[in-house]
Amino acid sequence: MLETALLEDRRGAPLLQDKLTTTRDWSVVNAFCATTYMPLSTRPLTRGMDPNATIRNLKIGQITFSRFCFGTPTKTDDFDPSSGNIIVVNTLRGSVRHPLNGNDAVDTRPGDSYVVDCSRTSYWNLADGNDLQLNLTIPHALMEETAARWYGFVPEDDLWQNRLIFGAGQSAWLSLLDYATRTLDAKHDGIADAFIERRIEETLCLDLLRNWADCAGLNLDTGARAAAPHYVREAERLMQDTAARAPTIGEVAAQLGITARSLSDGFRRFRGITPHEFLTAQRLDGLRRALQLAQPGETVTSIARARGYVNLGAMTALYRKRFGETPANTLRNRRT
């Protein structure tokens, strides 16, 4: 997998025939790194050694693919954070050492993928000289836009500052990269179909987000719910305050100046439930508190009627499902 990435197009025709793709000149290597990744510092681990570098790159949308190696043991550091780029290193051959969180480091082997957001954390690497990588350079802003569009929020630095390995061997991620590079067309030095190009760009960002978050122990769906917009949070406050009066969802939406459909869509997207389900839970919670604080002479019926319940049978079924006991049990236990 990826053996011919950036070497051949989908038809087997050679890519980048008229471009400089190898060099033994450090100035050329450094210029390639500055434009493909970002300004950075490189130095051979053996003083005076010249590179034997592979330098190939092509763009798919806003994502730059590069097939790269120094061809000699090299340390790279001082990656410029102002460039705002994320780098994904997919090791095809040899070994590269990268930092993890804290003071830990890891050596990536063939089949390993490593991600670092150079706009949010420091980065360095040590290449063994026999290595070869297929790298992706992705603008941080593009990842933010993708997260906002699909998850409804932009993750905080607890995601972006995680430097980590994801995938191994013949991972689904590498299969996706293989598909992406097989769409390249030598006649255009890029994607032949702009529609496919946009879809590949988005799919790559989404899959990277998923892998990154999973390995960092973060749940993007939970994060989306925590980042609900103002009108959803205001609706929750209103329903909590007025649950005893049993407002309709239309009344709640009208108070917020939005439609009931917009409110419903917001709850489904950011809370994973309907506003009716939220209100039902709030009303049942309030009923339970009223039963637990009941005064002598109060009954389940009187308390429930005072809180807007008409169908006591349906209320009892919902109550049992939520609390594992009937309203009568709650009232009885309160009195004992």
Short mmCIF file of C-alpha atoms in Angstrom, two decimals, residues 3-330:
data_model
loop_
_atom_site.label_atom_id
_atom_site.label_comp_id
_atom_site.label_asym_id
_atom_site.label_seq_id
_atom_site.Cartn_x
_atom_site.Cartn_y
_atom_site.Cartn_z
CA GLU A 3 4.23 2.06 -2.76
CA THR A 4 3.52 4.25 -5.80
CA ALA A 5 1.98 7.23 -3.97
CA LEU A 6 3.06 10.43 -5.78
CA LEU A 7 5.09 8.29 -8.21
CA GLU A 8 2.31 7.14 -10.50
CA ASP A 9 -1.22 8.33 -11.23
CA ARG A 10 -4.38 6.21 -11.29
CA ARG A 11 -3.49 4.95 -14.78
CA GLY A 12 0.11 4.13 -13.93
CA ALA A 13 1.53 7.18 -15.73
CA PRO A 14 4.53 8.88 -14.03
CA LEU A 15 3.69 11.89 -11.85
CA LEU A 16 5.77 15.09 -11.62
CA GLN A 17 7.89 14.21 -14.66
CA ASP A 18 9.04 17.77 -15.24
CA LYS A 19 9.58 18.67 -11.57
CA LEU A 20 12.63 18.42 -9.33
CA THR A 21 11.94 15.34 -7.18
CA THR A 22 15.39 14.48 -5.77
CA THR A 23 18.31 16.59 -4.56
CA ARG A 24 21.66 16.46 -2.77
CA ASP A 25 21.58 20.18 -1.97
CA TRP A 26 20.61 21.30 1.54
CA SER A 27 19.39 24.67 0.30
CA VAL A 28 16.92 22.93 -2.02
CA VAL A 29 15.79 20.61 0.78
CA ASN A 30 15.26 23.52 3.15
CA ALA A 31 13.32 25.48 0.55
CA PHE A 32 11.12 22.44 -0.09
CA CYS A 33 10.44 22.00 3.63
CA ALA A 34 9.63 25.70 4.09
CA THR A 35 7.04 25.69 1.32
CA THR A 36 5.61 22.18 1.84
CA TYR A 37 5.45 22.17 5.64
CA MET A 38 6.52 25.48 7.16
CA PRO A 39 9.79 27.31 7.96
CA LEU A 40 11.89 25.02 10.16
CA SER A 41 15.46 24.10 11.06
CA THR A 42 17.31 21.02 9.74
CA ARG A 43 20.81 19.70 10.42
CA PRO A 44 22.50 16.39 9.61
CA LEU A 45 23.44 14.27 12.62
CA THR A 46 26.86 13.74 11.03
CA ARG A 47 28.53 17.05 10.33
CA GLY A 48 29.19 17.69 6.65
CA MET A 49 26.87 14.97 5.34
CA ASP A 50 24.92 15.87 2.19
CA PRO A 51 21.31 14.83 1.76
CA ASN A 52 20.07 12.27 -0.72
CA ALA A 53 16.56 13.60 -0.55
CA THR A 54 13.26 12.66 -2.12
CA ILE A 55 11.10 15.78 -2.50
CA ARG A 56 7.73 15.26 -4.14
CA ASN A 57 4.51 17.10 -3.38
CA LEU A 58 1.02 17.59 -4.79
CA LYS A 59 -2.14 19.16 -3.39
CA ILE A 60 -5.60 17.70 -2.99
CA GLY A 61 -7.76 20.66 -2.16
CA GLN A 62 -6.01 22.52 0.65
CA ILE A 63 -4.10 19.42 1.78
CA THR A 64 -0.51 19.00 0.59
CA PHE A 65 0.72 15.43 0.10
CA SER A 66 4.48 14.93 0.12
CA ARG A 67 6.69 11.91 -0.44
CA PHE A 68 9.80 12.82 1.47
CA CYS A 69 13.06 11.71 3.03
CA PHE A 70 16.36 13.43 3.81
CA GLY A 71 18.42 10.38 2.80
CA THR A 72 20.78 10.95 5.73
CA PRO A 73 20.26 10.97 9.52
CA THR A 74 18.80 14.38 10.30
CA LYS A 75 17.28 16.34 13.18
CA THR A 76 14.49 18.79 12.42
CA ASP A 77 13.04 21.30 14.87
CA ASP A 78 11.96 24.95 15.30
CA PHE A 79 8.78 24.42 13.30
CA ASP A 80 7.15 27.83 12.83
CA PRO A 81 3.78 27.91 14.69
CA SER A 82 2.64 31.03 12.84
CA SER A 83 2.26 28.96 9.66
CA GLY A 84 -0.81 27.37 11.25
CA ASN A 85 -0.23 23.86 9.91
CA ILE A 86 -0.89 20.33 11.09
CA ILE A 87 1.47 17.59 9.91
CA VAL A 88 0.57 13.92 9.59
CA VAL A 89 3.63 11.68 9.14
CA ASN A 90 2.91 8.26 7.61
CA THR A 91 6.06 6.16 7.75
CA LEU A 92 6.60 3.97 4.69
CA ARG A 93 10.17 2.84 5.37
CA GLY A 94 12.75 3.08 8.15
CA SER A 95 12.17 4.90 11.40
CA VAL A 96 11.46 8.44 12.60
CA ARG A 97 11.46 9.58 16.24
CA HIS A 98 8.82 12.09 17.36
CA PRO A 99 7.81 13.68 20.67
CA LEU A 100 4.67 12.58 22.46
CA ASN A 101 3.02 14.39 25.35
CA GLY A 102 5.30 15.35 28.21
CA ASN A 103 8.91 14.19 27.80
CA ASP A 104 8.06 10.93 26.04
CA ALA A 105 9.08 10.12 22.47
CA VAL A 106 8.20 7.39 20.00
CA ASP A 107 9.78 5.79 16.95
CA THR A 108 7.32 5.36 14.10
CA ARG A 109 7.73 2.24 11.98
CA PRO A 110 6.31 1.36 8.57
CA GLY A 111 2.52 1.54 8.74
CA ASP A 112 2.45 3.98 11.69
CA SER A 113 0.81 7.39 11.40
CA TYR A 114 1.71 10.32 13.64
CA VAL A 115 -0.07 13.67 13.96
CA VAL A 116 1.07 16.99 15.41
CA ASP A 117 -0.49 20.45 15.27
CA CYS A 118 2.53 22.71 14.93
CA SER A 119 0.30 25.76 15.48
CA ARG A 120 -0.54 24.55 19.00
CA THR A 121 2.53 22.69 20.28
CA SER A 122 6.26 22.32 19.69
CA TYR A 123 7.63 19.61 17.44
CA TRP A 124 10.89 17.99 16.43
CA ASN A 125 11.90 14.74 14.76
CA LEU A 126 14.93 12.54 14.20
CA ALA A 127 15.09 10.66 10.89
CA ASP A 128 17.36 7.62 10.66
CA GLY A 129 18.38 8.27 7.04
CA ASN A 130 16.84 5.07 5.69
CA ASP A 131 13.33 6.40 6.22
CA LEU A 132 10.63 7.43 3.79
CA GLN A 133 7.38 9.18 4.64
CA LEU A 134 4.14 10.11 2.94
CA ASN A 135 3.27 13.31 4.78
CA LEU A 136 0.16 15.48 4.85
CA THR A 137 0.24 19.20 5.59
CA ILE A 138 -3.21 20.42 6.62
CA PRO A 139 -4.11 23.98 7.60
CA HIS A 140 -5.35 24.11 11.19
CA ALA A 141 -8.15 26.41 9.99
CA LEU A 142 -9.40 23.70 7.62
CA MET A 143 -9.67 21.20 10.48
CA GLU A 144 -11.55 23.74 12.59
CA GLU A 145 -13.98 24.41 9.74
CA THR A 146 -14.55 20.68 9.27
CA ALA A 147 -15.18 20.11 12.99
CA ALA A 148 -17.61 23.03 13.19
CA ARG A 149 -19.51 21.87 10.10
CA TRP A 150 -19.85 18.22 11.13
CA TYR A 151 -19.78 18.31 14.94
CA GLY A 152 -21.17 21.78 15.60
CA PHE A 153 -18.19 23.06 17.58
CA VAL A 154 -14.43 23.65 17.40
CA PRO A 155 -12.38 21.43 19.76
CA GLU A 156 -10.18 23.08 22.36
CA ASP A 157 -6.44 22.61 22.72
CA ASP A 158 -6.96 19.37 24.67
CA LEU A 159 -7.24 17.85 21.19
CA TRP A 160 -4.85 19.99 19.16
CA GLN A 161 -1.99 19.79 21.67
CA ASN A 162 -2.00 15.99 21.66
CA ARG A 163 0.98 14.61 19.73
CA LEU A 164 0.27 10.95 19.09
CA ILE A 165 0.43 7.84 16.92
CA PHE A 166 -2.78 6.51 15.42
CA GLY A 167 -3.29 3.56 13.15
CA ALA A 168 -0.77 0.80 12.51
CA GLY A 169 -0.03 -1.64 9.74
CA GLN A 170 -2.66 -1.76 7.01
CA SER A 171 -5.00 0.71 8.75
CA ALA A 172 -8.19 2.15 7.26
CA TRP A 173 -6.47 5.55 7.35
CA LEU A 174 -3.69 4.30 5.07
CA SER A 175 -6.29 2.78 2.77
CA LEU A 176 -7.92 6.19 2.55
CA LEU A 177 -4.58 7.79 1.67
CA ASP A 178 -4.00 5.10 -0.94
CA TYR A 179 -7.37 5.87 -2.51
CA ALA A 180 -6.69 9.62 -2.42
CA THR A 181 -3.31 9.31 -4.13
CA ARG A 182 -4.73 6.93 -6.75
CA THR A 183 -7.11 9.66 -7.89
CA LEU A 184 -4.19 11.84 -9.04
CA ASP A 185 -3.87 12.55 -12.74
CA ALA A 186 -0.45 13.02 -14.36
CA LYS A 187 -1.95 15.22 -17.06
CA HIS A 188 -2.91 17.82 -14.48
CA ASP A 189 -0.46 17.02 -11.66
CA GLY A 190 -3.48 16.79 -9.41
CA ILE A 191 -7.09 15.63 -9.19
CA ALA A 192 -8.95 15.33 -12.46
CA ASP A 193 -12.38 16.01 -10.93
CA ALA A 194 -12.87 19.04 -8.65
CA PHE A 195 -15.96 17.46 -7.07
CA ILE A 196 -13.98 14.36 -6.04
CA GLU A 197 -11.17 16.59 -4.80
CA ARG A 198 -13.49 18.41 -2.38
CA ARG A 199 -14.95 15.14 -1.13
CA ILE A 200 -11.52 13.60 -0.56
CA GLU A 201 -10.36 16.70 1.32
CA GLU A 202 -13.37 16.56 3.63
CA THR A 203 -13.18 12.81 4.16
CA LEU A 204 -9.50 13.02 5.07
CA CYS A 205 -10.17 15.76 7.62
CA LEU A 206 -13.10 13.89 9.15
CA ASP A 207 -11.21 10.61 9.42
CA LEU A 208 -8.21 12.37 10.93
CA LEU A 209 -10.46 14.11 13.48
CA ARG A 210 -12.02 10.80 14.46
CA ASN A 211 -8.69 9.00 14.82
CA TRP A 212 -7.09 11.91 16.67
CA ALA A 213 -9.96 12.27 19.14
CA ASP A 214 -10.24 8.52 19.76
CA CYS A 215 -6.54 8.18 20.53
CA ALA A 216 -6.64 11.30 22.73
CA GLY A 217 -9.56 9.85 24.70
CA LEU A 218 -11.97 12.60 23.63
CA ASN A 219 -15.58 12.27 22.48
CA LEU A 220 -16.43 14.73 19.75
CA ASP A 221 -20.16 14.01 20.06
CA THR A 222 -20.10 14.87 23.77
CA GLY A 223 -18.10 17.99 23.00
CA ALA A 224 -20.68 19.08 20.48
CA ARG A 225 -23.42 18.80 23.05
CA ALA A 226 -21.45 20.83 25.57
CA ALA A 227 -21.02 23.51 22.94
CA ALA A 228 -24.74 23.94 22.27
CA PRO A 229 -25.78 27.39 21.01
CA HIS A 230 -27.36 30.03 23.22
CA TYR A 231 -30.96 29.31 22.24
CA VAL A 232 -30.67 25.64 23.29
CA ARG A 233 -29.21 26.55 26.67
CA GLU A 234 -31.87 29.25 27.16
CA ALA A 235 -34.62 26.77 26.30
CA GLU A 236 -33.24 24.39 28.90
CA ARG A 237 -33.29 27.15 31.52
CA LEU A 238 -36.86 28.12 30.64
CA MET A 239 -38.10 24.55 30.77
CA GLN A 240 -36.38 23.95 34.10
CA ASP A 241 -37.96 27.11 35.57
CA THR A 242 -41.47 26.50 34.20
CA ALA A 243 -41.71 22.69 34.22
CA ALA A 244 -44.44 22.76 36.87
CA ARG A 245 -46.66 24.78 34.51
CA ALA A 246 -46.15 22.28 31.68
CA PRO A 247 -45.47 24.76 28.86
CA THR A 248 -45.73 23.55 25.29
CA ILE A 249 -42.64 23.41 23.10
CA GLY A 250 -44.27 26.04 20.88
CA GLU A 251 -44.58 28.39 23.86
CA VAL A 252 -40.93 27.89 24.79
CA ALA A 253 -39.80 28.51 21.21
CA ALA A 254 -41.97 31.64 20.97
CA GLN A 255 -40.35 33.08 24.09
CA LEU A 256 -36.97 32.64 22.42
CA GLY A 257 -38.12 34.11 19.12
CA ILE A 258 -37.52 30.96 17.11
CA THR A 259 -39.71 28.29 15.57
CA ALA A 260 -40.54 25.01 17.29
CA ARG A 261 -38.84 23.21 14.42
CA SER A 262 -35.60 25.15 14.92
CA LEU A 263 -35.70 24.37 18.62
CA SER A 264 -36.29 20.69 17.91
CA ASP A 265 -33.45 20.57 15.38
CA GLY A 266 -31.10 22.27 17.86
CA PHE A 267 -31.89 19.78 20.62
CA ARG A 268 -31.47 16.79 18.34
CA ARG A 269 -28.12 18.03 17.08
CA PHE A 270 -26.58 19.29 20.32
CA ARG A 271 -28.33 17.22 22.99
CA GLY A 272 -29.24 14.03 21.17
CA ILE A 273 -32.87 14.25 22.39
CA THR A 274 -36.00 16.23 21.55
CA PRO A 275 -37.06 19.29 23.58
CA HIS A 276 -40.19 17.34 24.55
CA GLU A 277 -38.02 14.57 26.05
CA PHE A 278 -36.02 17.17 27.97
CA LEU A 279 -39.19 18.83 29.31
CA THR A 280 -40.70 15.46 30.26
CA ALA A 281 -37.60 14.62 32.29
CA GLN A 282 -37.67 18.02 34.04
CA ARG A 283 -41.36 17.63 34.91
CA LEU A 284 -40.81 14.14 36.32
CA ASP A 285 -37.83 15.33 38.36
CA GLY A 286 -39.97 18.13 39.78
CA LEU A 287 -42.80 15.73 40.57
CA ARG A 288 -40.41 13.46 42.43
CA ARG A 289 -39.11 16.34 44.54
CA ALA A 290 -42.70 17.38 45.34
CA LEU A 291 -43.58 13.83 46.41
CA GLN A 292 -40.48 13.64 48.63
CA LEU A 293 -41.44 16.95 50.30
CA ALA A 294 -45.17 16.20 50.53
CA GLN A 295 -47.14 17.53 53.50
CA PRO A 296 -49.61 15.42 55.49
CA GLY A 297 -52.88 14.98 53.59
CA GLU A 298 -51.33 15.38 50.13
CA THR A 299 -51.79 12.53 47.69
CA VAL A 300 -50.17 11.45 44.45
CA THR A 301 -53.24 12.68 42.60
CA SER A 302 -53.30 16.11 44.24
CA ILE A 303 -49.59 16.65 43.73
CA ALA A 304 -49.67 15.44 40.13
CA ARG A 305 -52.76 17.53 39.27
CA ALA A 306 -51.09 20.62 40.73
CA ARG A 307 -48.19 20.06 38.35
CA GLY A 308 -50.34 19.78 35.25
CA TYR A 309 -50.68 16.01 34.91
CA VAL A 310 -54.04 14.89 33.55
CA ASN A 311 -53.43 11.30 32.46
CA LEU A 312 -52.20 9.74 35.70
CA GLY A 313 -51.76 6.30 34.17
CA ALA A 314 -49.36 7.59 31.50
CA MET A 315 -47.55 9.69 34.11
CA THR A 316 -47.10 6.65 36.36
CA ALA A 317 -45.62 4.59 33.51
CA LEU A 318 -43.10 7.34 32.66
CA TYR A 319 -42.26 7.82 36.34
CA ARG A 320 -41.60 4.11 36.87
CA LYS A 321 -39.40 3.97 33.78
CA ARG A 322 -37.30 6.94 34.95
CA PHE A 323 -37.01 6.17 38.67
CA GLY A 324 -37.66 2.44 38.99
CA GLU A 325 -40.62 2.89 41.33
CA THR A 326 -44.15 4.29 41.25
CA PRO A 327 -45.10 7.76 42.52
CA ALA A 328 -47.00 6.03 45.32
CA ASN A 329 -43.81 4.26 46.40
CA THR A 330 -41.94 7.58 46.53
#
